[in-house]
Amino acid sequence: MRREMTPRVEIDLRKISHNARVLKKWYEEKGIQITGVVKGVSASIEIAKALIDSGITTLADTKISRIQKMKSSQLNATYLLLRTPALSEIDEVVRFADISMNTELEVIRALSKEAVKQNKVHSIILMVEMGDLREGIMPEDVPAFIEEVLKLPGIQIVGLATNFACFGGVIPTEQKMCEFSALAMKVQKQFSLIFPYISGGNSANYNWLKHTKDVGVINHLRLGESIFLGRETVNGTPIPGLYQDAFCLVAEIIESKYKPSVPFGEQRKNAFGEKVFFQDRGMMQRAIVGIGRQDVFVSGLTPLLPVEILGSSSDHIILDTKNIHLKPGDEIKFSLDYGALISAMTSPYVYKKYLHISEKDRCSKRRTKRITNISSGDTVNYLISFL
Ligand SMILES: *Cc1c(COP(=O)(O)O)cnc(C)c1O
């Protein structure tokens, strides 16, 4: 019998779907609509579909090419472009995104011109800088900014948004959220607007929402990591009732030998320009796993066996296997953090295996498995058709 392909990510769509349903219900009870952020799973069509089937109606990604991919797969949702558009992609943004996040007047003017040309109204959400110092308009500049945008044809402002804990590590405290809410309230009143999206952040906002007594006018959040990995992201703590193991990386042992623990010979920097030091543990049982840094963010992996990752190069991970005997052909599983998930899901060299939600599954709880390789072939065809 042919062995299963490695390396592969095993994706349990039932667990993702469960997480999405639980989160949607919990957030909605607090007056918050959620958008599913699919950039962490490279906008996998199977996963996007599972989210839609779980009641999520808006999907967001940072790349317009992946929004195009989802749209052309006939997945019925509202699509939000999470990153401010580049001037070189205005045509596609107006064509494929229902809403885009924006911070630059020059870009919005270009969107306006293109929307008029395409005979469309393009919706935008303005990102407000609340201290994390990635994208955003400074709060005091927001009113004058809106005044300018309101002059532009083909553009409709549908909300304000802010983002936390991404670049500067600034967290959404009660005070920050109050400030943001007050700003949204003020500009809605000033310009007689009603924003359907007052979007207060991402998976890092969980603890704020859990403890706050008043969400103010905030009515929306954008969630990626907590749907996929079942965690809030300020402390990385599991959210009760959610699965943390919807994804698992499976790789294969390609060498297993008894070798020294310290490199022997004249030593310089390694292939990545790093000077590496090794603790002398005498002779040890070492194994090589057939996956490396060009496929996955190795420091985000945790082996599910009591072995230790000693290091990695572009295509190899080297393990101290301790008392575990591993031989070539053995499979080893790893859990993934968000960085590892993003990289493995984006790599065309990592196969994707989906555990599907089937009718039979719903009735008898029996697992049905199907391998779908969406990586290499599909990605390449798609990129060609996009260009
Ligand atoms: C990635 C991203 C999110 C989702 O963040 P999670 O921590 O995965 O919930 C939300 N908003 C923006 C602007 C993003 O780039």
Short mmCIF file of C-alpha atoms and ligand atoms in Angstrom, two decimals:
data_model
loop_
_atom_site.label_atom_id
_atom_site.label_comp_id
_atom_site.label_asym_id
_atom_site.label_seq_id
_atom_site.Cartn_x
_atom_site.Cartn_y
_atom_site.Cartn_z
CA MET A 1 0.00 0.00 0.00
CA ARG A 2 1.25 3.46 -0.86
CA ARG A 3 2.20 5.56 2.11
CA GLU A 4 0.35 8.81 2.70
CA MET A 5 2.07 11.95 1.41
CA THR A 6 4.29 13.86 3.81
CA PRO A 7 4.73 16.51 4.97
CA ARG A 8 1.03 17.24 5.32
CA VAL A 9 -1.26 19.35 7.42
CA GLU A 10 -4.27 17.41 8.67
CA ILE A 11 -7.22 19.74 8.93
CA ASP A 12 -10.28 18.73 10.91
CA LEU A 13 -13.10 20.76 9.35
CA ARG A 14 -15.51 19.58 12.05
CA LYS A 15 -13.38 21.13 14.78
CA ILE A 16 -13.01 24.40 12.86
CA SER A 17 -16.74 24.46 12.28
CA HIS A 18 -17.42 23.80 15.96
CA ASN A 19 -15.08 26.66 16.99
CA ALA A 20 -16.72 29.04 14.51
CA ARG A 21 -20.24 28.22 15.73
CA VAL A 22 -19.35 28.56 19.41
CA LEU A 23 -17.54 31.87 18.88
CA LYS A 24 -20.29 33.30 16.69
CA LYS A 25 -22.91 32.53 19.32
CA TRP A 26 -20.79 33.88 22.19
CA TYR A 27 -19.94 37.13 20.37
CA GLU A 28 -23.46 37.66 19.09
CA GLU A 29 -24.84 37.40 22.59
CA LYS A 30 -22.65 40.41 23.40
CA GLY A 31 -23.84 42.35 20.36
CA ILE A 32 -20.76 41.68 18.24
CA GLN A 33 -20.81 40.35 14.67
CA ILE A 34 -17.73 38.40 13.62
CA THR A 35 -15.84 38.15 10.35
CA GLY A 36 -13.74 35.08 9.61
CA VAL A 37 -10.13 36.00 8.78
CA VAL A 38 -8.78 33.31 6.46
CA LYS A 39 -5.25 34.62 5.77
CA GLY A 40 -3.83 32.18 8.34
CA VAL A 41 -5.06 29.23 6.27
CA SER A 42 -4.16 30.73 2.89
CA ALA A 43 -7.89 31.17 2.19
CA SER A 44 -8.37 27.42 1.80
CA ILE A 45 -11.61 26.90 -0.09
CA GLU A 46 -12.59 23.92 2.09
CA ILE A 47 -12.07 25.96 5.25
CA ALA A 48 -13.82 29.05 3.87
CA LYS A 49 -16.76 26.81 2.98
CA ALA A 50 -16.81 25.29 6.47
CA LEU A 51 -16.96 28.81 7.95
CA ILE A 52 -19.83 29.82 5.67
CA ASP A 53 -21.68 26.59 6.55
CA SER A 54 -21.20 27.50 10.21
CA GLY A 55 -23.04 30.79 9.75
CA ILE A 56 -20.14 33.19 9.08
CA THR A 57 -21.24 35.58 6.35
CA THR A 58 -18.18 37.84 5.96
CA LEU A 59 -14.72 36.55 5.08
CA ALA A 60 -11.56 38.62 5.20
CA ASP A 61 -8.08 38.26 3.79
CA THR A 62 -5.06 40.49 3.36
CA LYS A 63 -4.44 39.49 -0.26
CA ILE A 64 -6.78 40.44 -3.08
CA SER A 65 -5.67 37.42 -5.13
CA ARG A 66 -7.07 35.10 -2.45
CA ILE A 67 -10.35 37.03 -2.33
CA GLN A 68 -10.58 36.52 -6.07
CA LYS A 69 -9.93 32.80 -5.55
CA MET A 70 -12.77 32.50 -3.02
CA LYS A 71 -15.15 34.52 -5.17
CA SER A 72 -14.45 32.45 -8.25
CA SER A 73 -15.12 29.29 -6.21
CA GLN A 74 -18.73 30.44 -5.90
CA LEU A 75 -18.50 30.82 -2.13
CA ASN A 76 -21.28 33.18 -1.23
CA ALA A 77 -20.03 35.72 1.30
CA THR A 78 -19.21 39.37 1.75
CA TYR A 79 -15.47 39.80 1.15
CA LEU A 80 -13.37 42.22 3.13
CA LEU A 81 -9.82 43.17 2.11
CA LEU A 82 -8.01 43.54 5.43
CA ARG A 83 -4.89 45.31 4.22
CA THR A 84 -4.89 48.79 2.76
CA PRO A 85 -4.86 48.42 -1.04
CA ALA A 86 -1.69 49.09 -3.00
CA LEU A 87 -2.05 51.62 -5.80
CA SER A 88 -1.00 48.87 -8.21
CA GLU A 89 -4.02 46.69 -7.39
CA ILE A 90 -6.91 49.17 -7.43
CA ASP A 91 -8.66 47.55 -10.41
CA GLU A 92 -8.78 44.10 -8.72
CA VAL A 93 -9.77 45.56 -5.35
CA VAL A 94 -12.84 47.28 -6.81
CA ARG A 95 -13.65 44.20 -8.90
CA PHE A 96 -13.37 41.54 -6.20
CA ALA A 97 -13.55 43.04 -2.71
CA ASP A 98 -16.90 44.20 -1.38
CA ILE A 99 -15.17 46.25 1.29
CA SER A 100 -11.56 47.35 1.79
CA MET A 101 -9.74 48.77 4.80
CA ASN A 102 -8.15 52.15 4.09
CA THR A 103 -5.86 54.78 5.58
CA GLU A 104 -4.61 56.83 2.60
CA LEU A 105 -6.60 59.53 0.75
CA GLU A 106 -4.58 59.02 -2.40
CA VAL A 107 -5.59 55.36 -2.45
CA ILE A 108 -9.25 56.14 -1.76
CA ARG A 109 -9.24 58.68 -4.60
CA ALA A 110 -7.91 55.98 -6.92
CA LEU A 111 -10.60 53.56 -5.66
CA SER A 112 -13.22 56.23 -6.30
CA LYS A 113 -12.08 56.77 -9.89
CA GLU A 114 -11.99 53.03 -10.55
CA ALA A 115 -15.40 52.45 -8.93
CA VAL A 116 -16.94 55.09 -11.18
CA LYS A 117 -15.26 53.44 -14.17
CA GLN A 118 -16.62 50.01 -13.15
CA ASN A 119 -20.01 51.53 -12.41
CA LYS A 120 -19.89 50.35 -8.79
CA VAL A 121 -20.02 51.70 -5.29
CA HIS A 122 -16.99 50.46 -3.34
CA SER A 123 -17.36 50.26 0.44
CA ILE A 124 -14.50 51.22 2.70
CA ILE A 125 -13.70 50.93 6.39
CA LEU A 126 -11.24 53.48 7.78
CA MET A 127 -8.54 52.09 10.03
CA VAL A 128 -7.80 54.19 13.11
CA GLU A 129 -4.39 54.15 14.83
CA MET A 130 -4.92 53.37 18.52
CA GLY A 131 -1.28 52.82 19.48
CA ASP A 132 -0.14 49.48 18.05
CA LEU A 133 1.55 51.53 15.29
CA ARG A 134 0.88 49.46 12.24
CA GLU A 135 -1.75 50.94 9.89
CA GLY A 136 -4.21 53.64 10.84
CA ILE A 137 -5.26 57.28 10.69
CA MET A 138 -4.40 59.18 13.88
CA PRO A 139 -7.64 59.66 15.86
CA GLU A 140 -7.49 63.46 15.76
CA ASP A 141 -7.24 63.37 11.95
CA VAL A 142 -10.29 61.14 11.43
CA PRO A 143 -12.99 63.87 11.12
CA ALA A 144 -11.10 65.89 8.48
CA PHE A 145 -10.30 62.63 6.66
CA ILE A 146 -13.98 61.63 6.53
CA GLU A 147 -14.90 65.07 5.25
CA GLU A 148 -12.59 64.56 2.28
CA VAL A 149 -13.82 61.02 1.59
CA LEU A 150 -17.45 62.11 1.57
CA LYS A 151 -16.70 64.28 -1.47
CA LEU A 152 -15.69 61.25 -3.55
CA PRO A 153 -18.14 59.54 -5.92
CA GLY A 154 -18.38 55.73 -5.97
CA ILE A 155 -17.16 55.40 -2.37
CA GLN A 156 -19.21 54.62 0.71
CA ILE A 157 -17.79 54.63 4.25
CA VAL A 158 -19.29 51.64 6.08
CA GLY A 159 -17.22 51.71 9.22
CA LEU A 160 -14.26 52.43 11.42
CA ALA A 161 -11.82 49.77 12.58
CA THR A 162 -8.79 49.44 14.75
CA ASN A 163 -6.24 46.75 15.33
CA PHE A 164 -4.28 45.64 18.38
CA ALA A 165 -1.44 43.32 19.35
CA CYS A 166 -0.07 42.90 15.84
CA PHE A 167 3.01 45.09 15.53
CA GLY A 168 3.64 47.03 18.73
CA GLY A 169 2.04 44.47 21.04
CA VAL A 170 -0.37 47.10 22.38
CA ILE A 171 -3.38 45.38 23.91
CA PRO A 172 -7.06 46.36 23.79
CA THR A 173 -7.61 47.58 27.33
CA GLU A 174 -10.93 48.89 28.61
CA GLN A 175 -9.63 52.43 28.20
CA LYS A 176 -8.46 51.95 24.60
CA MET A 177 -11.78 50.41 23.65
CA CYS A 178 -13.71 53.25 25.31
CA GLU A 179 -11.64 55.79 23.39
CA PHE A 180 -12.28 54.02 20.11
CA SER A 181 -15.99 53.71 20.79
CA ALA A 182 -16.22 57.39 21.74
CA LEU A 183 -14.48 58.39 18.51
CA ALA A 184 -16.86 56.25 16.44
CA MET A 185 -19.85 57.73 18.25
CA LYS A 186 -18.56 61.26 17.72
CA VAL A 187 -17.99 60.98 13.97
CA GLN A 188 -21.25 59.14 13.35
CA LYS A 189 -23.05 62.02 14.98
CA GLN A 190 -20.96 64.73 13.34
CA PHE A 191 -21.56 63.40 9.82
CA SER A 192 -24.99 61.81 10.41
CA LEU A 193 -23.67 58.40 9.47
CA ILE A 194 -24.55 54.97 10.83
CA PHE A 195 -21.68 52.51 10.59
CA PRO A 196 -22.57 48.83 10.21
CA TYR A 197 -18.93 48.03 11.03
CA ILE A 198 -17.39 49.48 14.17
CA SER A 199 -14.70 46.90 14.30
CA GLY A 200 -12.74 46.87 17.54
CA GLY A 201 -10.00 44.37 16.73
CA ASN A 202 -9.15 40.70 16.44
CA SER A 203 -8.62 37.55 18.54
CA ALA A 204 -6.72 39.69 21.06
CA ASN A 205 -10.00 41.36 22.11
CA TYR A 206 -11.40 38.24 23.79
CA ASN A 207 -10.46 39.11 27.37
CA TRP A 208 -11.68 42.67 27.00
CA LEU A 209 -15.05 41.43 25.78
CA LYS A 210 -15.22 38.79 28.48
CA HIS A 211 -14.75 41.34 31.25
CA THR A 212 -16.20 44.60 29.94
CA LYS A 213 -19.57 45.77 31.13
CA ASP A 214 -20.11 48.05 28.17
CA VAL A 215 -19.00 47.45 24.57
CA GLY A 216 -20.06 51.00 23.66
CA VAL A 217 -20.91 51.27 19.96
CA ILE A 218 -18.46 48.52 19.00
CA ASN A 219 -20.39 45.95 16.97
CA HIS A 220 -17.79 43.93 15.08
CA LEU A 221 -14.53 41.94 15.43
CA ARG A 222 -12.31 40.13 12.93
CA LEU A 223 -11.26 36.66 14.07
CA GLY A 224 -8.66 34.33 12.66
CA GLU A 225 -6.52 32.60 15.27
CA SER A 226 -9.28 32.00 17.80
CA ILE A 227 -11.39 30.19 15.20
CA PHE A 228 -8.52 28.04 13.96
CA LEU A 229 -6.46 27.44 17.09
CA GLY A 230 -9.11 28.03 19.78
CA ARG A 231 -7.05 30.63 21.63
CA GLU A 232 -7.18 34.28 22.56
CA THR A 233 -3.93 35.93 21.54
CA VAL A 234 -2.90 38.27 24.35
CA ASN A 235 -1.77 35.45 26.65
CA GLY A 236 -2.32 32.55 24.28
CA THR A 237 -4.80 30.89 26.63
CA PRO A 238 -7.28 28.34 25.31
CA ILE A 239 -10.87 29.55 25.02
CA PRO A 240 -13.18 27.23 26.99
CA GLY A 241 -15.20 24.85 24.83
CA LEU A 242 -13.04 25.24 21.73
CA TYR A 243 -10.66 22.83 20.04
CA GLN A 244 -6.97 23.78 19.97
CA ASP A 245 -6.05 20.85 17.71
CA ALA A 246 -8.02 21.37 14.50
CA PHE A 247 -4.67 21.39 12.67
CA CYS A 248 -1.78 18.97 12.94
CA LEU A 249 1.42 18.77 10.94
CA VAL A 250 2.56 15.27 10.01
CA ALA A 251 6.10 14.79 8.72
CA GLU A 252 8.30 11.79 8.05
CA ILE A 253 11.58 10.55 9.50
CA ILE A 254 14.19 10.27 6.73
CA GLU A 255 17.28 9.44 8.84
CA SER A 256 17.75 8.08 12.35
CA LYS A 257 21.27 7.50 13.71
CA TYR A 258 23.39 7.34 16.83
CA LYS A 259 25.72 10.34 16.45
CA PRO A 260 27.69 12.89 18.48
CA SER A 261 25.85 15.86 19.98
CA VAL A 262 28.51 18.40 18.96
CA PRO A 263 29.58 19.10 15.34
CA PHE A 264 33.13 17.92 14.63
CA GLY A 265 35.62 19.80 12.40
CA GLU A 266 36.45 23.47 11.92
CA GLN A 267 33.25 25.41 12.53
CA ARG A 268 31.89 28.61 10.87
CA LYS A 269 28.38 30.00 10.41
CA ASN A 270 25.61 27.72 9.14
CA ALA A 271 23.62 28.06 5.90
CA PHE A 272 21.48 30.80 7.47
CA GLY A 273 24.46 32.89 8.60
CA GLU A 274 23.94 31.87 12.23
CA LYS A 275 26.72 30.93 14.58
CA VAL A 276 25.44 27.87 16.39
CA PHE A 277 26.51 26.34 19.67
CA PHE A 278 25.77 22.85 20.89
CA GLN A 279 25.76 21.47 24.36
CA ASP A 280 27.87 18.32 24.69
CA ARG A 281 25.48 15.53 25.62
CA GLY A 282 27.83 12.81 24.40
CA MET A 283 26.54 10.39 21.80
CA MET A 284 22.81 10.60 21.16
CA GLN A 285 20.02 9.16 19.07
CA ARG A 286 19.32 11.78 16.37
CA ALA A 287 16.66 11.81 13.68
CA ILE A 288 15.99 13.98 10.65
CA VAL A 289 12.45 15.00 9.72
CA GLY A 290 11.79 15.74 6.04
CA ILE A 291 10.53 19.29 6.39
CA GLY A 292 12.41 22.54 7.00
CA ARG A 293 12.44 26.29 7.07
CA GLN A 294 11.31 26.77 3.49
CA ASP A 295 8.11 24.89 4.31
CA VAL A 296 7.25 25.94 7.81
CA PHE A 297 8.16 28.42 10.57
CA VAL A 298 10.00 25.75 12.57
CA SER A 299 10.09 27.59 15.90
CA GLY A 300 6.28 27.48 15.91
CA LEU A 301 6.20 23.68 15.96
CA THR A 302 5.82 21.49 19.04
CA PRO A 303 6.40 17.74 18.64
CA LEU A 304 3.58 15.61 20.02
CA LEU A 305 6.19 13.07 21.20
CA PRO A 306 8.72 13.72 24.01
CA VAL A 307 11.56 14.53 21.59
CA GLU A 308 13.48 17.79 21.20
CA ILE A 309 13.97 19.95 18.11
CA LEU A 310 17.74 20.67 17.98
CA GLY A 311 17.59 22.91 14.93
CA SER A 312 16.69 23.09 11.28
CA SER A 313 17.91 23.99 7.82
CA SER A 314 15.93 24.75 4.67
CA ASP A 315 14.58 21.20 4.26
CA HIS A 316 15.48 19.33 7.45
CA ILE A 317 14.53 19.40 11.11
CA ILE A 318 17.03 17.67 13.41
CA LEU A 319 15.70 15.95 16.50
CA ASP A 320 17.18 14.56 19.68
CA THR A 321 14.85 11.58 19.91
CA LYS A 322 15.84 10.78 23.54
CA ASN A 323 14.35 7.41 24.49
CA ILE A 324 11.96 7.21 21.57
CA HIS A 325 13.01 4.90 18.79
CA LEU A 326 12.20 6.38 15.39
CA LYS A 327 13.08 4.79 12.06
CA PRO A 328 12.91 6.03 8.46
CA GLY A 329 9.30 6.06 7.29
CA ASP A 330 7.88 6.71 10.75
CA GLU A 331 5.54 9.66 10.92
CA ILE A 332 5.86 12.32 13.58
CA LYS A 333 3.17 14.85 14.48
CA PHE A 334 3.55 18.47 15.54
CA SER A 335 1.11 21.06 16.80
CA LEU A 336 1.37 24.46 15.14
CA ASP A 337 1.24 28.00 16.45
CA TYR A 338 -0.24 30.73 14.21
CA GLY A 339 3.10 31.48 12.50
CA ALA A 340 3.66 27.81 11.75
CA LEU A 341 0.07 27.46 10.55
CA ILE A 342 0.36 30.42 8.14
CA SER A 343 3.60 29.11 6.66
CA ALA A 344 2.55 25.46 6.34
CA MET A 345 -0.83 26.38 4.82
CA THR A 346 0.88 28.71 2.31
CA SER A 347 3.63 26.30 1.28
CA PRO A 348 2.90 24.38 -1.93
CA TYR A 349 5.23 21.64 -0.62
CA VAL A 350 3.01 20.79 2.33
CA TYR A 351 -0.02 18.67 1.40
CA LYS A 352 -3.41 19.47 2.85
CA LYS A 353 -5.53 16.60 4.07
CA TYR A 354 -9.08 17.44 5.08
CA LEU A 355 -11.21 15.51 7.52
CA HIS A 356 -14.60 16.39 6.11
CA ILE A 357 -17.98 16.99 7.62
CA SER A 358 -20.10 14.48 5.79
CA GLU A 359 -23.77 13.55 6.10
CA LYS A 360 -22.75 10.09 7.24
CA ASP A 361 -20.50 11.69 9.81
CA ARG A 362 -23.37 13.73 11.21
CA CYS A 363 -25.53 10.62 11.58
CA SER A 364 -23.15 7.91 12.69
CA LYS A 365 -20.19 9.97 13.95
CA ARG A 366 -17.96 7.82 11.79
CA ARG A 367 -14.95 9.58 10.37
CA THR A 368 -14.69 9.78 6.63
CA LYS A 369 -11.40 10.85 5.23
CA ARG A 370 -10.56 12.30 1.89
CA ILE A 371 -7.28 13.66 0.67
CA THR A 372 -7.44 16.90 -1.23
CA ASN A 373 -4.27 18.41 -2.50
CA ILE A 374 -5.04 22.04 -3.06
CA SER A 375 -1.41 23.04 -2.95
CA SER A 376 0.79 22.79 -5.99
CA GLY A 377 -1.39 22.30 -9.07
CA ASP A 378 -4.29 24.50 -8.12
CA THR A 379 -2.19 27.35 -6.81
CA VAL A 380 -0.11 27.52 -9.97
CA ASN A 381 -3.13 27.41 -12.32
CA TYR A 382 -4.82 30.02 -10.28
CA LEU A 383 -1.87 32.39 -10.27
CA ILE A 384 -1.56 32.13 -14.02
CA SER A 385 -5.24 32.90 -14.51
CA PHE A 386 -4.96 35.87 -12.16
CA LEU A 387 -1.99 37.39 -13.98
C1 LIG B 1 -4.79 39.13 10.70
C2 LIG B 1 -5.72 40.21 11.01
C3 LIG B 1 -6.83 39.97 11.85
C4 LIG B 1 -7.08 38.65 12.52
O1 LIG B 1 -6.24 38.49 13.62
P1 LIG B 1 -6.33 37.21 14.59
O2 LIG B 1 -5.40 37.51 15.68
O3 LIG B 1 -5.93 36.04 13.77
O4 LIG B 1 -7.74 37.13 15.03
C5 LIG B 1 -7.70 41.02 12.07
N1 LIG B 1 -7.49 42.24 11.52
C6 LIG B 1 -6.45 42.51 10.71
C7 LIG B 1 -6.29 43.88 10.14
C8 LIG B 1 -5.53 41.51 10.42
O5 LIG B 1 -4.48 41.77 9.63
#
